[in-house]
Tab-separated table of C-alpha atoms in Angstrom:
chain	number	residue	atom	x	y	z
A	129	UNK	CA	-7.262	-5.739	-19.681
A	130	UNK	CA	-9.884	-2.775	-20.410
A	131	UNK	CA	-10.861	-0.928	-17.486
A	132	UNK	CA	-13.318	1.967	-16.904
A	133	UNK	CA	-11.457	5.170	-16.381
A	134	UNK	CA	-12.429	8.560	-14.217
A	135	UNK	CA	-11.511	12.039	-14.407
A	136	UNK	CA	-10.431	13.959	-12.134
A	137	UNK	CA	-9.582	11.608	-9.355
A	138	UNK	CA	-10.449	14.980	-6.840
A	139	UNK	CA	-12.260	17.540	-7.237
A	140	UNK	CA	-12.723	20.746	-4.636
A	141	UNK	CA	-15.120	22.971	-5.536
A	142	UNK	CA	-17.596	25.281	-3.491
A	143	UNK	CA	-21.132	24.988	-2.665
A	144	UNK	CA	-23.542	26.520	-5.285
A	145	UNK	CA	-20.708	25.416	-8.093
A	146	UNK	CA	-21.656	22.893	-10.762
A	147	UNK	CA	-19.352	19.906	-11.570
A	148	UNK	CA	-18.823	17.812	-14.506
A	149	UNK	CA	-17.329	14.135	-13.083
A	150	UNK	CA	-16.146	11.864	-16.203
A	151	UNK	CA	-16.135	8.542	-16.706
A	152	UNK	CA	-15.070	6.366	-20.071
A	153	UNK	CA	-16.850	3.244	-20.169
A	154	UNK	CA	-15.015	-0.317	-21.172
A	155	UNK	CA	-15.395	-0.271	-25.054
A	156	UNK	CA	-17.467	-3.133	-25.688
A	157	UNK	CA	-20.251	-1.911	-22.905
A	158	UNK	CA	-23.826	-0.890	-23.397
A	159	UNK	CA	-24.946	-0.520	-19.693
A	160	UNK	CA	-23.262	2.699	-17.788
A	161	UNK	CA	-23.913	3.594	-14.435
A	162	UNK	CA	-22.993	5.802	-11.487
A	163	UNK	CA	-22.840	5.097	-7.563
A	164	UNK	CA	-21.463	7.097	-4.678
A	165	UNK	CA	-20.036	6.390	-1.584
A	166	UNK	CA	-20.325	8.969	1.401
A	167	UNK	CA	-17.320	8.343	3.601
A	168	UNK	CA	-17.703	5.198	6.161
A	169	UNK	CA	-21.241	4.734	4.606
A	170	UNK	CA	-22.400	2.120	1.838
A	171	UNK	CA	-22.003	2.137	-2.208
A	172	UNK	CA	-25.301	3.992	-3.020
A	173	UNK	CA	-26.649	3.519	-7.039
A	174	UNK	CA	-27.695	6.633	-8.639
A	175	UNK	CA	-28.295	6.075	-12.284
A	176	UNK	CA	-28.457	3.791	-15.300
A	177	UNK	CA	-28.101	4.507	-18.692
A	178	UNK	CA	-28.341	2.943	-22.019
A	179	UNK	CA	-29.110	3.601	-25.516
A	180	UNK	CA	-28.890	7.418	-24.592
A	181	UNK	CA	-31.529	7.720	-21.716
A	182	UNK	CA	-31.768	6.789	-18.089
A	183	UNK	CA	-33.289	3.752	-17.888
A	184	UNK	CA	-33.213	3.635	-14.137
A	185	UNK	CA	-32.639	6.608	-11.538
A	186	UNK	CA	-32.911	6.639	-7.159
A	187	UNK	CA	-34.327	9.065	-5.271
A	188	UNK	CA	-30.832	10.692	-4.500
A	189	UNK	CA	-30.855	11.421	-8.097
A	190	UNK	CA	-32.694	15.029	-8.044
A	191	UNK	CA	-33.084	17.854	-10.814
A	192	UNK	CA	-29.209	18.643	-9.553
A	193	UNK	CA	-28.391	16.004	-11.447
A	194	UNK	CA	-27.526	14.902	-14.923
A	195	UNK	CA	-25.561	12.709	-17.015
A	196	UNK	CA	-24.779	12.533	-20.803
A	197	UNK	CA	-23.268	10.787	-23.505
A	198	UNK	CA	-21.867	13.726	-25.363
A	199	UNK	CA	-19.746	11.574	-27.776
A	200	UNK	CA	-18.655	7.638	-28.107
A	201	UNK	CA	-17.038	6.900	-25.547
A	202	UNK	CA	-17.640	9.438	-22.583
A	203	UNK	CA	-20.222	9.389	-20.118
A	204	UNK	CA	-20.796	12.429	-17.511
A	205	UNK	CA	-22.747	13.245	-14.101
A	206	UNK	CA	-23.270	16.627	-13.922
A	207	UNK	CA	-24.334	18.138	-10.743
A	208	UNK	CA	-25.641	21.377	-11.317
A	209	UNK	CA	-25.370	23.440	-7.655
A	210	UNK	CA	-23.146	21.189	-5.254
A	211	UNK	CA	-24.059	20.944	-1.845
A	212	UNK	CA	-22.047	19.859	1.256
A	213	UNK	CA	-23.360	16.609	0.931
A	214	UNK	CA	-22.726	15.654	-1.959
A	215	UNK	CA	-19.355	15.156	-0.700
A	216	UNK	CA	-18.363	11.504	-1.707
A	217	UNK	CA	-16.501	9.365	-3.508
A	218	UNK	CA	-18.269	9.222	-6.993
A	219	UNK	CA	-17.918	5.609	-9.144
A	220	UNK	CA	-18.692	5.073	-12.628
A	221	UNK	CA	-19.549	1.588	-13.533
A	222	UNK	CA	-20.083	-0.271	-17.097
A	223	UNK	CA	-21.216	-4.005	-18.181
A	224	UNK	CA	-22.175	-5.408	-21.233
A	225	UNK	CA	-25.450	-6.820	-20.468
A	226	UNK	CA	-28.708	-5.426	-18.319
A	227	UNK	CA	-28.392	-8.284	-15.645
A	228	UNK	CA	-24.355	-8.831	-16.072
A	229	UNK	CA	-21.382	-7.868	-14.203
A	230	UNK	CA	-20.358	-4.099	-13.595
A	231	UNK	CA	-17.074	-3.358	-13.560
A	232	UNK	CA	-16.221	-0.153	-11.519
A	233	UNK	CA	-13.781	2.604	-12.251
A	234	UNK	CA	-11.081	4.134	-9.602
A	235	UNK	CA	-13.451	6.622	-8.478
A	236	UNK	CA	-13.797	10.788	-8.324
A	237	UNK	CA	-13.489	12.053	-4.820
A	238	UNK	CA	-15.933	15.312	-4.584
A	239	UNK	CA	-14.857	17.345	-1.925
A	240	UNK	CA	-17.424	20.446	-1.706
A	241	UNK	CA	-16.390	23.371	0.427
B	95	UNK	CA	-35.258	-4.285	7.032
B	96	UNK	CA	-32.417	-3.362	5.168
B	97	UNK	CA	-32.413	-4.695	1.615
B	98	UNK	CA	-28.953	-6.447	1.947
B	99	UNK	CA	-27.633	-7.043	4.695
B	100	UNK	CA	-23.653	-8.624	5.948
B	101	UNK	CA	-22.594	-10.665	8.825
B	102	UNK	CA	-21.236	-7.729	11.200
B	103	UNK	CA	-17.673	-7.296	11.181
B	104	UNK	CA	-14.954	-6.621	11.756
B	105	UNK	CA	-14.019	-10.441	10.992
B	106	UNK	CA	-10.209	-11.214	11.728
B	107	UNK	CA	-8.714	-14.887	10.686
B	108	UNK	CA	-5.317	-16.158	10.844
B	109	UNK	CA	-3.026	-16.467	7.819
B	110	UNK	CA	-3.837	-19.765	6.070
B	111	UNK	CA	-7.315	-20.073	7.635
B	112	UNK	CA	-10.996	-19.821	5.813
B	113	UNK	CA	-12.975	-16.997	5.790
B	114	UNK	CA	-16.448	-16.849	5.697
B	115	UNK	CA	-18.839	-14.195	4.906
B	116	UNK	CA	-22.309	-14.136	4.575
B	117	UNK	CA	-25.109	-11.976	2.943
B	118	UNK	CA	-28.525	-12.055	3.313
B	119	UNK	CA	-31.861	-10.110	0.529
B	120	UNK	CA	-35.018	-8.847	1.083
B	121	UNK	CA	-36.142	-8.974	-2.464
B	122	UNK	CA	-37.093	-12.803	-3.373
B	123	UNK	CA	-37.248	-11.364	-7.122
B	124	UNK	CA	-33.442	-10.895	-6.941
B	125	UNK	CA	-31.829	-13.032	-9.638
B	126	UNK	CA	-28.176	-11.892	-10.096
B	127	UNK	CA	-25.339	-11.779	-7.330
B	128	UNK	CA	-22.374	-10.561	-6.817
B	129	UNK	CA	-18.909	-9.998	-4.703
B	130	UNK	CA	-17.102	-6.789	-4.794
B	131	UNK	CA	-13.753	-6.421	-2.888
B	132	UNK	CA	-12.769	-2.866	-1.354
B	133	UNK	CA	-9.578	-1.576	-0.108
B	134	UNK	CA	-9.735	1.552	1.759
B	135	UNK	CA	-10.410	4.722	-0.416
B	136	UNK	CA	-10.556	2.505	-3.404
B	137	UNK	CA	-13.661	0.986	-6.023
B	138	UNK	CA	-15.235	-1.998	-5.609
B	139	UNK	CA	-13.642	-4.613	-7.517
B	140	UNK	CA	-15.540	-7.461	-8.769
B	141	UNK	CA	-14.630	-10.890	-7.354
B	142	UNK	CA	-17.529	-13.683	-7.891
B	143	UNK	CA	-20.744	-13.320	-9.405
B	144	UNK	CA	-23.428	-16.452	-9.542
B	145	UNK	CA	-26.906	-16.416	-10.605
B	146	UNK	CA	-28.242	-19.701	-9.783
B	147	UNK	CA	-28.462	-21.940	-6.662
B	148	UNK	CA	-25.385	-24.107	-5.425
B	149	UNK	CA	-21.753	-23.539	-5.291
B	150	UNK	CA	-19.544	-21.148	-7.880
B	151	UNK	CA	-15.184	-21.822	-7.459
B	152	UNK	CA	-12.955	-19.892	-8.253
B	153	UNK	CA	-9.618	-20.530	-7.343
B	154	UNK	CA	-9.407	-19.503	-3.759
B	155	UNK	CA	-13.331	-18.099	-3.758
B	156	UNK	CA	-16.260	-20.021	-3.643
B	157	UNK	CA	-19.749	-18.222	-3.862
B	158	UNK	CA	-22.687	-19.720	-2.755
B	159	UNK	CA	-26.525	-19.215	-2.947
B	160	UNK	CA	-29.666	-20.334	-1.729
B	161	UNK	CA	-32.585	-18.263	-3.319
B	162	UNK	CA	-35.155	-19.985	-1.122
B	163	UNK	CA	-33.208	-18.679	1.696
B	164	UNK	CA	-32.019	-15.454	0.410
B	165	UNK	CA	-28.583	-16.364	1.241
B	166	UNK	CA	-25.396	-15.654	-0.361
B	167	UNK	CA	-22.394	-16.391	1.289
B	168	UNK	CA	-18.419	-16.443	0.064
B	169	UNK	CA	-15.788	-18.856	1.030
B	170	UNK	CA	-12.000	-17.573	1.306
B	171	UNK	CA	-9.791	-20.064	1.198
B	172	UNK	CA	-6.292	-20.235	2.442
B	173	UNK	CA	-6.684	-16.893	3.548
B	174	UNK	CA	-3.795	-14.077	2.875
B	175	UNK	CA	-2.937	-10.716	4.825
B	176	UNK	CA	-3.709	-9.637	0.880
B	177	UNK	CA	-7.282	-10.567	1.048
B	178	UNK	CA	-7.777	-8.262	3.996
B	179	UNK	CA	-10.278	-5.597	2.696
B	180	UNK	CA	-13.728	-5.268	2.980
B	181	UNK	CA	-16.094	-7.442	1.122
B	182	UNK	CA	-19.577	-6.193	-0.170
B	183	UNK	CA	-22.474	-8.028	-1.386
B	184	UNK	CA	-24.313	-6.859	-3.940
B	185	UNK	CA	-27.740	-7.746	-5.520
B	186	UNK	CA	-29.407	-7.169	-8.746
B	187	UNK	CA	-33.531	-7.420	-8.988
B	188	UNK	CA	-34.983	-8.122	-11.947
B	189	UNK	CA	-37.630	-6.217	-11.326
B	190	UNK	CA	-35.530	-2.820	-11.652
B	191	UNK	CA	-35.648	-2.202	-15.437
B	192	UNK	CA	-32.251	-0.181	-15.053
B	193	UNK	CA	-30.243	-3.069	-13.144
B	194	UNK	CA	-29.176	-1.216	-10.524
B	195	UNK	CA	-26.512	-2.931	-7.917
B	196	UNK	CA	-28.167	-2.871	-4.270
B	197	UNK	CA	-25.279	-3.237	-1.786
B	198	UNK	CA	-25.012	-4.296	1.755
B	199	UNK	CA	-22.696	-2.442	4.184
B	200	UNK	CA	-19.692	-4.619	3.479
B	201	UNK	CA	-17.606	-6.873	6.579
B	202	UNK	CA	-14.514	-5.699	7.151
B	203	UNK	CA	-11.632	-8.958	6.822
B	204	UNK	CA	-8.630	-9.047	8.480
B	205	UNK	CA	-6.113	-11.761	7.995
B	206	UNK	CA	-3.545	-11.557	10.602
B	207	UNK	CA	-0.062	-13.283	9.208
């Protein structure tokens, strides 16, 4: 069954250090997204993407923060200067249609230091 | 008032029993719904979705809406010590041209064999 994959799994870094979180989308999907999850708190959207822009972003998604589709079949979230905060579990999500279901991936836990 | 918002937890039924969740919207321009299960330090994985008023089975699950109550709720049946997790309701506005997934704080399940 296709699933949406992540890479790393963890990632330490240190505040002030960019990251590059990567995700790989179920094949057949047009709609990408990301969400986090702060530890004990709820699953917080971020972005959506499709046809190569952002269709959608939240408020927690600042200038620190990008995402790309370099090639066909990645899909990034860059965060440019980590802060302690951003510490969370970060979830990539996918679904073929704008209103369907979104399937999530295993997740990348950020640990910033 | 919190967008979506879960029965407060944590809910605890015996082995064989029904558990019952509930989830109630803010946003009467909500048109697609859906049930994630979470394990601890896992994703959300998708369990029902339904987009129109009544009753959605499947197999032990049954999902059911009311738009002109902004209720959702979710029906475990025959309840296993498997099915303990927690279970998050999640709501998609049509009104968001990105589709994002708005998600309530989850209830905690416990099925106690």
């Amino acid at each position: 069954e296709p699933e949406v994959t992540q890479t790393p799994s963890h990632q330490v870094t240190q505040m002030g250090q960019e990251v590059i979180l990567r995700c790989v989308p179920i094949s057949n999907h047009l709609y990408f997204y990301w969400y986090r999850q702060i530890l004990g708190q709820k699953v917080e959207f971020l972005v959506s993407f499709y046809n190569n822009e952002i269709s959608e972003k939240s408020e927690i998604f600042d200038d620190q923060f990008s995402v790309e589709r370099p090639d066909g079949s990645n899909f990034t979230l860059k965060i440019r200067s980590t802060k302690l905060e951003d510490s969370a579990m970060y979830f990539c999500a996918s679904s073929v249609t704008r209103m369907g279901e979104q399937f999530f991936g295993p997740g990348t836990r950020l640990t910033v230091l | 008032q919190k967008e979506v918002e879960q029965n407060s937890g944590p809910l605890s039924v015996p082995e064989g029993a029904i558990a019952s969740l509930n989830c109630t919207y803010s946003d009467r321009g909500s048109q697609s719904f859906f049930w994630y299960r979470q394990y601890s330090g896992k994703s959300p994985e998708l369990i029902m979705s339904i987009y129109s008023n009544g009753d959605k089975e499947d197999g032990r699950f049954t999902a059911q809406l009311n738009k002109a109550s902004q209720y959702v709720s979710l029906l475990i049946r025959d309840s296993q010590p498997s099915d303990s997790a927690t279970y998050l309701c999640a709501v998609k506005s049509r009104e968001t041209s990105g589709s994002r997934l708005t998600f309530g704080e989850g209830t905690q399940l416990t099925v106690n064999p």
